[in-house]
Coordinates of C-alpha atoms in Angstrom, one line a residue:
Chain A
X250 CA 36.1 -53.9 -145.0
X251 CA 39.2 -53.2 -143.1
X252 CA 41.1 -50.9 -142.6
X253 CA 43.7 -52.1 -144.4
X254 CA 41.3 -52.0 -147.9
X255 CA 40.7 -48.0 -147.5
X256 CA 42.8 -46.0 -149.9
X257 CA 45.2 -43.2 -149.5
X258 CA 42.5 -40.8 -148.9
X259 CA 40.3 -42.0 -146.9
X260 CA 42.7 -42.9 -143.9
X261 CA 44.4 -39.9 -144.0
X262 CA 41.2 -38.3 -143.5
X263 CA 40.5 -40.0 -140.4
X264 CA 43.6 -39.5 -139.0
X265 CA 42.8 -35.7 -139.3
X266 CA 39.6 -36.6 -137.8
X267 CA 41.9 -38.1 -135.3
X268 CA 39.0 -41.1 -135.7
X269 CA 41.7 -44.1 -136.1
X270 CA 45.3 -44.0 -135.0
X271 CA 48.8 -45.5 -138.1
X272 CA 49.4 -48.3 -135.4
X273 CA 45.5 -49.4 -136.1
X274 CA 46.2 -49.2 -140.0
X275 CA 49.3 -51.1 -139.6
X276 CA 48.3 -53.4 -137.4
X277 CA 45.6 -54.2 -140.0
X278 CA 47.9 -54.4 -142.5
X279 CA 49.7 -56.9 -140.5
X280 CA 47.1 -58.7 -140.1
X281 CA 46.4 -59.0 -143.9
X282 CA 49.7 -60.3 -144.5
X283 CA 49.3 -63.1 -142.0
X284 CA 45.8 -64.2 -144.0
X285 CA 47.4 -64.0 -147.0
X286 CA 50.9 -63.7 -147.9
X287 CA 51.9 -66.7 -147.3
X288 CA 49.5 -67.7 -150.7
X289 CA 50.8 -64.7 -153.0
X290 CA 54.6 -63.9 -152.8
X291 CA 54.1 -59.9 -152.5
X292 CA 57.3 -59.6 -150.4
X293 CA 60.7 -60.8 -150.7
X294 CA 61.4 -59.2 -147.5
X295 CA 59.0 -57.8 -144.6
X296 CA 60.1 -55.2 -142.1
X297 CA 57.0 -55.1 -139.3
X298 CA 58.6 -54.9 -136.5
X299 CA 60.1 -51.4 -137.5
X300 CA 57.2 -50.1 -139.2
X301 CA 55.3 -51.0 -136.1
X302 CA 57.9 -48.9 -134.3
X303 CA 57.6 -46.6 -136.8
X304 CA 53.5 -46.9 -136.6
X305 CA 53.4 -45.6 -132.5
X306 CA 56.0 -42.4 -133.5
X307 CA 53.7 -41.4 -136.3
X308 CA 50.5 -42.0 -133.6
X309 CA 52.1 -39.0 -130.8
X310 CA 52.3 -37.0 -134.3
X311 CA 48.5 -37.4 -135.4
X312 CA 47.0 -37.0 -132.1
X313 CA 48.9 -34.0 -131.2
X314 CA 47.6 -32.3 -134.9
X315 CA 51.4 -32.6 -136.0
X316 CA 51.6 -34.7 -138.6
X317 CA 54.1 -34.6 -141.6
X318 CA 51.8 -34.4 -144.4
X319 CA 49.5 -36.5 -145.8
X320 CA 52.0 -39.5 -145.9
X321 CA 52.3 -39.9 -141.9
X322 CA 52.1 -42.9 -140.9
X323 CA 50.7 -44.7 -143.9
X324 CA 52.7 -47.9 -144.5
X325 CA 53.8 -48.2 -148.4
X326 CA 56.0 -50.9 -149.5
X327 CA 59.0 -50.2 -151.2
X328 CA 59.8 -52.1 -154.8
X329 CA 63.2 -54.5 -154.2
X330 CA 64.8 -52.6 -156.8
X331 CA 64.8 -49.3 -154.4
X332 CA 68.2 -48.9 -152.4
X333 CA 66.9 -48.6 -148.4
X334 CA 70.6 -48.1 -146.5
X335 CA 70.4 -51.2 -143.9
X336 CA 67.9 -53.0 -145.8
X337 CA 69.2 -56.3 -148.0
X338 CA 68.1 -54.7 -151.4
X339 CA 68.4 -57.9 -153.8
X340 CA 66.2 -57.0 -156.7
X341 CA 65.1 -60.5 -157.0
X342 CA 69.2 -61.6 -157.9
X343 CA 71.1 -63.9 -156.6
X344 CA 74.0 -61.7 -157.5
X345 CA 72.6 -59.3 -155.0
X346 CA 71.5 -61.5 -152.5
X347 CA 73.4 -60.3 -149.1
X348 CA 73.4 -56.4 -149.9
X349 CA 73.3 -54.0 -148.4
X350 CA 73.2 -50.7 -149.5
X351 CA 74.9 -48.0 -147.4
X352 CA 72.3 -45.2 -148.4
X353 CA 68.5 -44.6 -149.6
X354 CA 67.1 -43.8 -153.0
X355 CA 65.4 -40.5 -153.1
X356 CA 61.9 -41.4 -153.5
X357 CA 62.4 -43.8 -150.2
X358 CA 63.9 -41.1 -148.7
X359 CA 61.4 -38.4 -149.5
X360 CA 58.5 -40.9 -148.1
X361 CA 60.2 -41.5 -144.9
X362 CA 61.1 -37.7 -144.2
X363 CA 57.1 -37.1 -144.6
X364 CA 56.8 -40.1 -141.9
X365 CA 55.5 -43.1 -144.4
X366 CA 55.9 -46.5 -142.5
X367 CA 57.6 -49.3 -144.6
X368 CA 56.2 -52.9 -144.1
X369 CA 58.6 -54.6 -146.3
X370 CA 60.7 -54.9 -150.0
X371 CA 58.4 -56.7 -153.0
X372 CA 58.4 -59.0 -155.1
X373 CA 59.9 -58.2 -158.6
X374 CA 61.1 -59.9 -162.0
X375 CA 64.9 -59.8 -162.1
X376 CA 66.6 -56.6 -162.3
X377 CA 63.1 -55.7 -163.6
X378 CA 63.2 -57.4 -166.5
X379 CA 59.9 -59.4 -166.8
X380 CA 56.0 -58.9 -167.4
X381 CA 54.4 -61.6 -164.8
X382 CA 57.3 -61.7 -161.8
X383 CA 57.8 -65.3 -162.6
X384 CA 61.9 -64.1 -163.2
X385 CA 61.9 -63.5 -160.1
X386 CA 64.5 -66.2 -157.9
X387 CA 63.4 -66.3 -155.0
X388 CA 59.6 -67.4 -156.1
X389 CA 56.9 -66.1 -158.2
X390 CA 54.7 -63.3 -156.7
X391 CA 50.6 -64.3 -157.2
X392 CA 48.0 -62.4 -158.9
X393 CA 44.6 -62.0 -155.8
X394 CA 42.0 -61.9 -157.7
X395 CA 42.9 -66.0 -159.3
X396 CA 46.1 -66.9 -157.6
X397 CA 47.0 -69.5 -160.0
X398 CA 47.7 -66.1 -162.9
X399 CA 50.5 -63.8 -162.6
X400 CA 50.3 -60.2 -160.7
X401 CA 51.8 -59.0 -163.4
X402 CA 55.2 -57.8 -163.7
X403 CA 57.7 -56.8 -163.0
X404 CA 55.9 -54.6 -160.1
X405 CA 54.1 -57.2 -159.4
X406 CA 54.7 -57.5 -155.6
X407 CA 53.8 -53.9 -155.5
X408 CA 50.5 -54.6 -157.3
X409 CA 49.4 -57.1 -155.1
X410 CA 50.3 -55.8 -151.6
X411 CA 48.0 -52.9 -152.6
X412 CA 45.2 -55.1 -154.1
X413 CA 45.3 -57.5 -151.3
X414 CA 45.7 -54.7 -148.9
X415 CA 48.9 -56.0 -147.7
X416 CA 50.0 -52.2 -147.9
X417 CA 47.9 -48.7 -148.3
X418 CA 50.3 -48.2 -151.4
X419 CA 53.4 -49.1 -152.8
X420 CA 56.2 -47.5 -155.2
X421 CA 57.1 -50.3 -158.3
X422 CA 59.8 -48.6 -161.4
X423 CA 58.6 -48.8 -165.1
X424 CA 61.0 -49.4 -167.8
X425 CA 58.5 -50.6 -170.3
X426 CA 55.4 -51.0 -168.7
X427 CA 56.1 -52.0 -164.9
X428 CA 53.8 -50.5 -163.2
X429 CA 50.8 -50.1 -165.4
X430 CA 50.8 -53.4 -167.0
X431 CA 50.6 -54.6 -163.3
X432 CA 48.5 -52.0 -162.0
X433 CA 46.3 -53.4 -164.7
X434 CA 46.4 -57.3 -163.5
X435 CA 46.0 -56.7 -160.1
X436 CA 42.9 -54.2 -160.2
X437 CA 44.7 -51.1 -159.1
X438 CA 45.7 -47.5 -160.1
X439 CA 49.4 -47.2 -161.4
X440 CA 51.4 -44.7 -162.4
X441 CA 54.8 -44.3 -164.2
X442 CA 55.6 -40.3 -164.5
X443 CA 57.3 -38.0 -166.9
X444 CA 61.6 -39.1 -167.9
X445 CA 63.2 -36.8 -164.8
X446 CA 60.0 -36.0 -163.0
X447 CA 61.1 -37.9 -160.1
X448 CA 64.7 -38.7 -158.9
X449 CA 66.1 -42.1 -159.7
X450 CA 69.0 -41.6 -157.7
X451 CA 69.1 -44.9 -155.5
X452 CA 67.1 -47.1 -158.4
X453 CA 68.9 -50.1 -159.4
X454 CA 69.6 -49.1 -162.9
X455 CA 67.9 -51.4 -165.5
X456 CA 67.6 -48.9 -169.1
X457 CA 68.5 -45.6 -167.4
X458 CA 66.9 -44.0 -170.7
X459 CA 64.0 -45.6 -169.5
X460 CA 63.2 -46.2 -166.2
X461 CA 61.9 -43.9 -164.0
X462 CA 59.8 -44.5 -160.4
X463 CA 55.9 -44.3 -160.2
X464 CA 53.0 -45.2 -157.5
X465 CA 50.6 -47.8 -157.6
X466 CA 47.9 -47.7 -155.5
X467 CA 44.0 -47.7 -154.9
X468 CA 43.2 -44.5 -156.9
X469 CA 44.2 -41.0 -159.3
X470 CA 44.1 -39.4 -155.6
X471 CA 46.4 -41.9 -154.1
X472 CA 48.5 -41.8 -157.3
X473 CA 48.4 -37.6 -156.7
X474 CA 48.7 -38.0 -153.0
X475 CA 52.4 -39.7 -154.1
X476 CA 53.3 -37.9 -156.8
X477 CA 53.3 -34.7 -154.8
X478 CA 55.5 -36.7 -151.9
X479 CA 58.3 -38.2 -154.6
X480 CA 58.8 -36.0 -157.3
X481 CA 61.2 -33.0 -157.6
X482 CA 64.5 -32.2 -159.2
X483 CA 67.1 -34.1 -157.3
X484 CA 71.1 -32.7 -157.5
X485 CA 72.1 -36.9 -157.0
X486 CA 70.1 -37.2 -160.7
X487 CA 71.2 -35.2 -163.1
X488 CA 68.3 -36.2 -165.5
X489 CA 66.0 -35.1 -162.7
X490 CA 64.0 -32.0 -163.9
X491 CA 62.8 -28.8 -162.3
X492 CA 58.9 -29.2 -163.2
X493 CA 57.6 -26.2 -161.4
X494 CA 55.9 -26.8 -158.3
X495 CA 52.3 -28.6 -159.5
X496 CA 49.3 -29.5 -157.0
X497 CA 48.7 -32.7 -157.9
X498 CA 45.9 -33.0 -156.0
X499 CA 44.3 -30.0 -156.9
X500 CA 44.5 -30.5 -159.9
X501 CA 42.2 -33.4 -159.5
X502 CA 38.8 -31.3 -159.0
X503 CA 39.0 -29.8 -162.6
X504 CA 36.4 -30.1 -165.0
X505 CA 37.6 -32.5 -167.9
X506 CA 34.5 -31.5 -170.4
X507 CA 35.6 -30.1 -173.2
X508 CA 39.2 -32.1 -172.8
X509 CA 39.8 -34.3 -176.3
X510 CA 41.2 -37.8 -175.9
X511 CA 42.2 -40.0 -178.8
X512 CA 41.9 -43.1 -179.8
X513 CA 45.0 -44.7 -181.9
X514 CA 43.3 -47.5 -184.2
X515 CA 46.8 -49.6 -184.0
X516 CA 46.3 -50.4 -180.2
X517 CA 42.8 -51.4 -181.2
X518 CA 43.4 -54.3 -183.5
X519 CA 44.6 -58.0 -183.8
X520 CA 45.4 -59.9 -180.8
X521 CA 43.5 -57.6 -178.4
X522 CA 41.4 -59.6 -176.1
X523 CA 37.6 -58.6 -177.1
X524 CA 36.5 -58.3 -173.8
X525 CA 39.2 -55.7 -172.9
X526 CA 38.1 -53.9 -176.2
X527 CA 34.5 -53.6 -174.6
X528 CA 35.6 -52.7 -170.8
X529 CA 37.8 -50.2 -172.8
X530 CA 35.0 -48.9 -175.3
X531 CA 32.5 -48.2 -171.6
X532 CA 35.1 -46.5 -169.9
X533 CA 35.3 -44.1 -172.9
X534 CA 32.2 -43.6 -173.4
X535 CA 31.9 -42.8 -169.6
X536 CA 34.4 -40.1 -170.2
X537 CA 32.2 -38.9 -173.3
X538 CA 29.4 -38.6 -170.8
X539 CA 31.6 -36.5 -168.4
X540 CA 32.1 -33.8 -171.6
X541 CA 35.1 -35.1 -172.8
X542 CA 35.4 -35.2 -177.2
X543 CA 36.8 -38.8 -178.3
X544 CA 38.8 -38.9 -181.4
X545 CA 40.0 -41.4 -183.5
X546 CA 43.6 -41.4 -184.9
X547 CA 46.4 -43.6 -186.4
X548 CA 50.0 -44.0 -184.7
X549 CA 51.4 -45.6 -187.6
X550 CA 54.9 -46.6 -186.3
X551 CA 53.4 -48.4 -182.9
X552 CA 54.2 -51.8 -184.6
X553 CA 57.8 -51.0 -184.3
X554 CA 57.9 -49.9 -180.6
X555 CA 58.4 -53.9 -179.7
X556 CA 61.7 -54.2 -180.9
X557 CA 62.9 -50.2 -180.3
X558 CA 61.9 -51.2 -176.8
X559 CA 64.2 -54.8 -176.6
X560 CA 67.2 -53.5 -178.4
X561 CA 67.4 -50.2 -176.7
X562 CA 66.7 -51.2 -173.2
X563 CA 68.6 -54.7 -173.3
X564 CA 71.5 -52.9 -174.6
X565 CA 71.8 -50.3 -171.9
X566 CA 71.1 -53.2 -169.6
X567 CA 74.3 -55.2 -170.8
X568 CA 76.2 -52.0 -170.2
X569 CA 73.9 -51.3 -166.7
X570 CA 74.8 -54.8 -165.6
X571 CA 78.5 -55.2 -166.5
X572 CA 78.7 -53.8 -162.6
X573 CA 78.2 -57.3 -161.0
X574 CA 81.3 -58.6 -161.4
X575 CA 81.5 -60.1 -157.3
X576 CA 84.3 -57.6 -156.7
X577 CA 82.7 -54.4 -155.0
X578 CA 79.6 -56.4 -154.1
X579 CA 77.0 -59.3 -154.5
X580 CA 77.0 -62.6 -154.7
X581 CA 80.6 -64.3 -155.9
X582 CA 82.1 -67.3 -156.9
X583 CA 84.1 -69.3 -154.9
X584 CA 88.1 -69.5 -156.4
X585 CA 89.8 -65.9 -157.2
X586 CA 92.7 -67.1 -159.3
X587 CA 92.1 -65.8 -162.8
X588 CA 90.5 -62.4 -163.1
X589 CA 88.1 -62.9 -166.9
X590 CA 87.4 -66.4 -165.5
X591 CA 86.5 -65.2 -161.7
X592 CA 83.3 -62.4 -163.0
X593 CA 81.9 -65.1 -165.4
X594 CA 81.6 -67.6 -162.8
X595 CA 79.9 -65.3 -160.8
X596 CA 78.0 -63.8 -163.3
X597 CA 76.9 -67.0 -164.9
X598 CA 76.1 -68.3 -161.4
X599 CA 74.6 -64.9 -160.3
X600 CA 71.7 -63.8 -163.3
X601 CA 68.9 -65.6 -164.0
X602 CA 67.7 -67.1 -168.0
X603 CA 66.0 -63.7 -169.0
X604 CA 68.5 -61.5 -167.5
X605 CA 71.2 -63.2 -168.6
X606 CA 69.2 -63.2 -172.0
X607 CA 68.6 -59.5 -172.5
X608 CA 72.5 -59.3 -171.6
X609 CA 72.9 -61.9 -174.6
X610 CA 71.0 -59.7 -177.0
X611 CA 72.4 -55.6 -175.9
X612 CA 75.6 -57.1 -175.7
X613 CA 75.0 -58.5 -179.7
X614 CA 73.1 -55.0 -180.2
X615 CA 76.2 -53.1 -179.5
X616 CA 78.9 -55.4 -180.9
X617 CA 81.1 -54.4 -184.1
X618 CA 78.9 -55.2 -186.6
X619 CA 75.9 -54.9 -185.5
X620 CA 76.0 -51.2 -183.5
X621 CA 74.5 -50.1 -186.8
X622 CA 71.9 -52.6 -188.0
X623 CA 70.1 -53.0 -184.1
X624 CA 71.3 -50.5 -181.8
X625 CA 71.1 -47.3 -183.4
X626 CA 68.8 -48.2 -186.1
X627 CA 66.3 -48.3 -183.1
X628 CA 67.7 -45.0 -182.0
X629 CA 67.2 -43.9 -185.0
X630 CA 62.9 -45.0 -185.5
X631 CA 62.8 -43.4 -181.7
X632 CA 63.3 -40.7 -183.0
X633 CA 60.6 -41.1 -185.3
X634 CA 57.9 -42.7 -182.2
X635 CA 58.7 -39.6 -180.0
X636 CA 57.7 -36.4 -183.6
X637 CA 54.6 -39.1 -184.0
X638 CA 53.7 -38.8 -180.2
X639 CA 53.8 -35.1 -180.8
X640 CA 52.2 -34.6 -183.4
X641 CA 49.2 -36.8 -181.9
X642 CA 49.2 -34.8 -179.0
X643 CA 49.0 -31.4 -181.3
X644 CA 45.2 -32.5 -181.9
X645 CA 44.7 -34.3 -178.3
X646 CA 44.7 -33.6 -174.7
X647 CA 45.4 -37.8 -174.1
X648 CA 45.5 -41.1 -175.5
X649 CA 43.3 -44.2 -174.3
X650 CA 44.7 -47.0 -175.0
X651 CA 44.0 -50.8 -173.1
X652 CA 47.2 -51.3 -170.7
X653 CA 47.6 -55.0 -171.6
X654 CA 46.2 -56.5 -174.7
X655 CA 45.4 -59.6 -172.5
X656 CA 43.5 -60.4 -169.1
X657 CA 46.0 -61.5 -166.4
X658 CA 47.4 -65.3 -167.6
X659 CA 48.4 -68.5 -165.8
X660 CA 51.5 -68.4 -164.1
X661 CA 54.2 -70.2 -166.4
X662 CA 51.4 -69.8 -169.8
X663 CA 54.7 -67.7 -171.2
X664 CA 57.2 -68.7 -169.5
X665 CA 58.3 -70.7 -172.5
X666 CA 58.7 -68.5 -174.5
X667 CA 60.6 -65.0 -174.4
X668 CA 58.5 -63.3 -177.6
X669 CA 55.2 -63.5 -176.0
X670 CA 56.6 -62.9 -172.7
X671 CA 57.7 -59.6 -174.4
X672 CA 54.2 -58.8 -176.2
X673 CA 52.6 -58.7 -173.1
X674 CA 54.5 -55.2 -172.8
X675 CA 53.1 -54.0 -176.7
X676 CA 51.0 -51.3 -175.0
X677 CA 53.0 -50.1 -172.8
X678 CA 56.5 -50.0 -174.3
X679 CA 55.8 -46.4 -176.7
X680 CA 55.6 -44.5 -173.7
X681 CA 58.8 -45.6 -172.4
X682 CA 60.3 -44.9 -175.6
X683 CA 59.0 -41.3 -175.7
X684 CA 59.2 -41.0 -171.8
X685 CA 55.2 -39.7 -171.8
X686 CA 53.2 -40.1 -168.5
X687 CA 50.4 -42.7 -168.2
X688 CA 48.1 -44.0 -166.1
X689 CA 46.5 -47.0 -165.3
X690 CA 42.8 -46.9 -163.8
X691 CA 41.0 -49.9 -163.7
X692 CA 37.7 -50.1 -165.7
X693 CA 35.7 -53.0 -164.7
X694 CA 36.3 -57.0 -165.1
X695 CA 35.9 -60.0 -167.1
X696 CA 36.3 -63.6 -166.2
X697 CA 36.9 -61.8 -162.8
X698 CA 40.0 -60.8 -163.4
X699 CA 40.5 -56.8 -164.1
X700 CA 41.7 -54.6 -166.5
X701 CA 42.9 -51.8 -167.5
X702 CA 43.3 -48.4 -169.1
X703 CA 45.8 -46.6 -170.2
X704 CA 45.4 -42.7 -170.4
X705 CA 49.0 -41.1 -171.9
X706 CA 49.2 -37.4 -171.2
X707 CA 52.2 -35.0 -172.5
X708 CA 55.9 -34.8 -171.1
X709 CA 54.9 -33.5 -167.7
X710 CA 50.9 -33.5 -167.7
X711 CA 50.7 -35.6 -165.0
X712 CA 48.0 -33.3 -163.8
X713 CA 45.9 -33.9 -167.0
X714 CA 46.0 -37.8 -166.8
X715 CA 45.2 -37.7 -163.0
X716 CA 42.7 -35.4 -163.7
X717 CA 40.9 -37.6 -166.1
X718 CA 41.2 -40.6 -164.3
X719 CA 39.8 -39.1 -161.0
X720 CA 37.1 -37.8 -163.0
X721 CA 36.1 -41.0 -164.3
X722 CA 36.4 -43.1 -161.1
X723 CA 34.2 -40.4 -159.4
X724 CA 32.0 -41.8 -161.6
X725 CA 32.7 -45.5 -161.8
X726 CA 33.1 -47.8 -159.1
X727 CA 35.6 -49.9 -160.3
X728 CA 38.8 -49.4 -158.4
X729 CA 36.8 -50.2 -155.8
X730 CA 36.5 -54.1 -155.9
X731 CA 39.1 -55.5 -153.5
X732 CA 40.2 -59.2 -153.8
X733 CA 39.7 -59.2 -149.8
X734 CA 37.4 -58.0 -147.1
X735 CA 34.4 -57.7 -148.9
X736 CA 31.6 -57.2 -146.1
X737 CA 29.2 -60.3 -146.0
X738 CA 26.6 -59.7 -149.1
X739 CA 28.9 -57.1 -150.5
X740 CA 29.3 -57.8 -154.3
X741 CA 32.1 -56.7 -156.7
X742 CA 31.0 -54.7 -159.5
X743 CA 32.1 -57.4 -162.6
Chain B
X106 CA 70.7 -62.8 -191.1
X107 CA 71.3 -66.2 -189.1
X108 CA 73.3 -66.4 -185.8
X109 CA 75.6 -69.0 -185.4
X110 CA 76.2 -70.9 -182.1
X111 CA 79.5 -69.9 -182.3
X112 CA 78.9 -66.5 -182.6
X113 CA 76.8 -67.2 -180.0
X114 CA 79.8 -67.8 -177.7
X115 CA 81.9 -64.8 -178.9
X116 CA 78.8 -62.8 -177.6
X117 CA 78.6 -64.4 -174.8
X118 CA 82.7 -64.2 -174.1
X119 CA 82.0 -60.5 -174.5
X120 CA 79.5 -60.2 -172.1
X121 CA 81.2 -62.7 -169.3
X122 CA 79.0 -65.4 -169.1
X123 CA 78.7 -69.1 -169.6
X124 CA 76.4 -71.5 -170.8
X125 CA 76.3 -74.7 -171.6
X126 CA 76.3 -76.3 -174.8
X127 CA 72.1 -77.0 -175.0
X128 CA 71.8 -73.5 -173.2
X129 CA 74.0 -72.4 -176.4
X130 CA 72.0 -74.2 -178.5
X131 CA 69.1 -73.2 -177.2
X132 CA 70.3 -69.4 -176.6
X133 CA 70.9 -69.3 -180.6
X134 CA 68.0 -70.3 -181.8
X135 CA 65.7 -67.4 -179.3
X136 CA 68.1 -65.4 -180.6
X137 CA 67.5 -66.0 -184.3
X138 CA 63.7 -65.4 -183.4
X139 CA 63.6 -62.3 -181.9
X140 CA 66.2 -61.4 -184.5
X141 CA 64.0 -61.9 -187.2
X142 CA 61.1 -60.0 -185.4
X143 CA 63.3 -57.3 -184.5
X144 CA 64.3 -57.3 -188.6
X145 CA 60.3 -55.7 -188.9
X146 CA 62.7 -52.3 -187.9
X147 CA 64.3 -52.7 -191.4
X148 CA 60.5 -51.6 -193.0
X149 CA 61.1 -48.3 -191.6
X150 CA 63.4 -45.6 -193.6
X151 CA 65.6 -43.9 -191.4
X152 CA 67.8 -41.6 -193.9
X153 CA 68.6 -38.8 -192.3
X154 CA 67.2 -39.3 -188.7
X155 CA 69.3 -38.1 -186.0
X156 CA 69.0 -40.9 -183.2
X157 CA 67.7 -40.3 -179.7
X158 CA 69.3 -41.9 -177.1
X159 CA 67.7 -39.5 -174.4
X160 CA 63.8 -37.9 -174.4
X161 CA 64.7 -34.6 -172.2
X162 CA 65.9 -31.4 -173.9
X163 CA 68.9 -31.1 -171.1
X164 CA 72.2 -30.8 -171.5
X165 CA 75.3 -31.8 -169.3
X166 CA 75.0 -30.3 -165.7
X167 CA 78.0 -28.7 -163.9
X168 CA 77.9 -28.3 -160.1
X169 CA 79.8 -26.4 -157.5
X170 CA 83.3 -28.4 -157.8
X171 CA 83.4 -28.0 -153.3
X172 CA 84.7 -30.6 -151.1
X173 CA 81.3 -32.3 -149.6
X174 CA 81.6 -35.4 -146.5
X175 CA 81.1 -38.9 -148.8
X176 CA 80.2 -41.8 -147.4
X177 CA 83.0 -43.3 -145.3
X178 CA 85.3 -46.0 -146.4
X179 CA 84.2 -48.9 -144.3
X180 CA 80.9 -48.2 -145.3
X181 CA 81.9 -48.2 -148.9
X182 CA 83.8 -51.3 -148.5
X183 CA 80.5 -53.1 -146.0
X184 CA 79.5 -55.0 -148.9
X185 CA 82.9 -56.7 -150.5
X186 CA 83.7 -60.0 -150.9
X187 CA 87.4 -59.6 -149.5
X188 CA 89.1 -56.2 -148.4
X189 CA 92.6 -56.1 -147.5
X190 CA 94.2 -52.5 -146.0
X191 CA 91.2 -50.4 -146.8
X192 CA 90.7 -51.8 -150.8
X193 CA 88.5 -53.8 -152.5
X194 CA 90.9 -57.2 -153.4
X195 CA 90.5 -58.4 -156.8
X196 CA 92.1 -61.5 -158.7
X197 CA 95.6 -61.7 -159.1
X198 CA 95.5 -59.5 -163.3
X199 CA 99.5 -60.2 -163.7
X200 CA 102.5 -62.0 -161.5

């Protein structure tokens, strides 16, 4: 096992004991990037010299016993839709090629202020629209467990980088499952926080009422450390909330005996891969052994979540992406003789097919004559879905489901059929509709591919779901499996 | 409800996008399949149900109206394709 295969908390402890310095960890990450990045395409841009220089500065702080916090000297990759001053931030779109933001996203700023090192910016589906990272305008990312399969999306680059040891942890964004589904596909732990817990300032907007930034990391403890670093009210995001100071890492150690989790039967029905079901049920049995009470419940509106999500998110996207006009930033078409033609050419050349499809769908859903039938109807059903979750959380402390109903699929397999691709998100979108927190936890392998269990919590109950995830990980080994850097003779638990 | 190619063309104009005839045909087909699947929503009785635009209970947030430093003009213009006299240049709208 190389340093780059360790967890954030293991490295932090080695720093505290002064057994290892940040530049050694960074060197291990660089070595791994040199070995696997060409095959995986997890990054869109690397910034290794700057990260190495930052590592040497962190070395001095660690040696002097003056670490800035648990993230000091830790390599954390950043999804390419989070603005970073002075670094090209493209959202994997041609239309933002060459865009260098003059400011840094609050979540990224917080990491930098706490000493985190940024090895680079990770690959994603263009504007975070997709479930496979194949919609990247530049190159697809690959799954480190099987490079013929997708890493999930849209934060596929972040998930692949963490799984492969090309970063210790990463930031992603989750609009309909974009942190959790790739976390499940790549065998890492990914947390989508409650809407409003993490400032969205500097996150390029896709669907503003769903978007949320969160961590992808090697286990629940790492996610807790990352969340503690990025959560909190920010005057620059009026939807961020004052949540009080929760000590997420400390809450991990609570007893889970006596907690109640619910299994919604709608998530275990048609379309669920039997091997995924078997692994989720085995994980539930582990939780039961820890004293967790398991009840069955019904979330009858689940089947409506996908249309609600795609109608509202596309409508919001069509409005958010109206800003890309080739005037103030971004790549522009040649010829400026006529304004409308200039806008149209710039956008037709700059956006990829899936982004165009969503802009079109959203524009249609918002246009006169269809607004009530589609957009408003979806918003009304959204209300009912929120209420249904509220009801469920009167009875249970958390809801457990598969993160993805299927195993990671092959590159190209769902590209030709948008509806099949949208179905990848069937278990994750309800969470965004209701603004809830949820974590995806590795719960085993089928056919050598990772499977994730989703734990959904009440609003702002990140501590509860991370606690369950951590206690589960204390008695299981799935999160310790690594695609690379295994010791000789060491086998992954399959 | 069938969406015609003509209608897709009109939506493209609203969205400031352009497609070839072949792309329009394909999009119309995809639109119809997607909207047909989404018509499922009509099964839900939403009489009297208020729409949710946003899950948080927060209302408008106000801040003190204070003068603070902002982005220097040169930086704000740094990503523009054309700049003149400290402003963005847009194509001519009227003569």
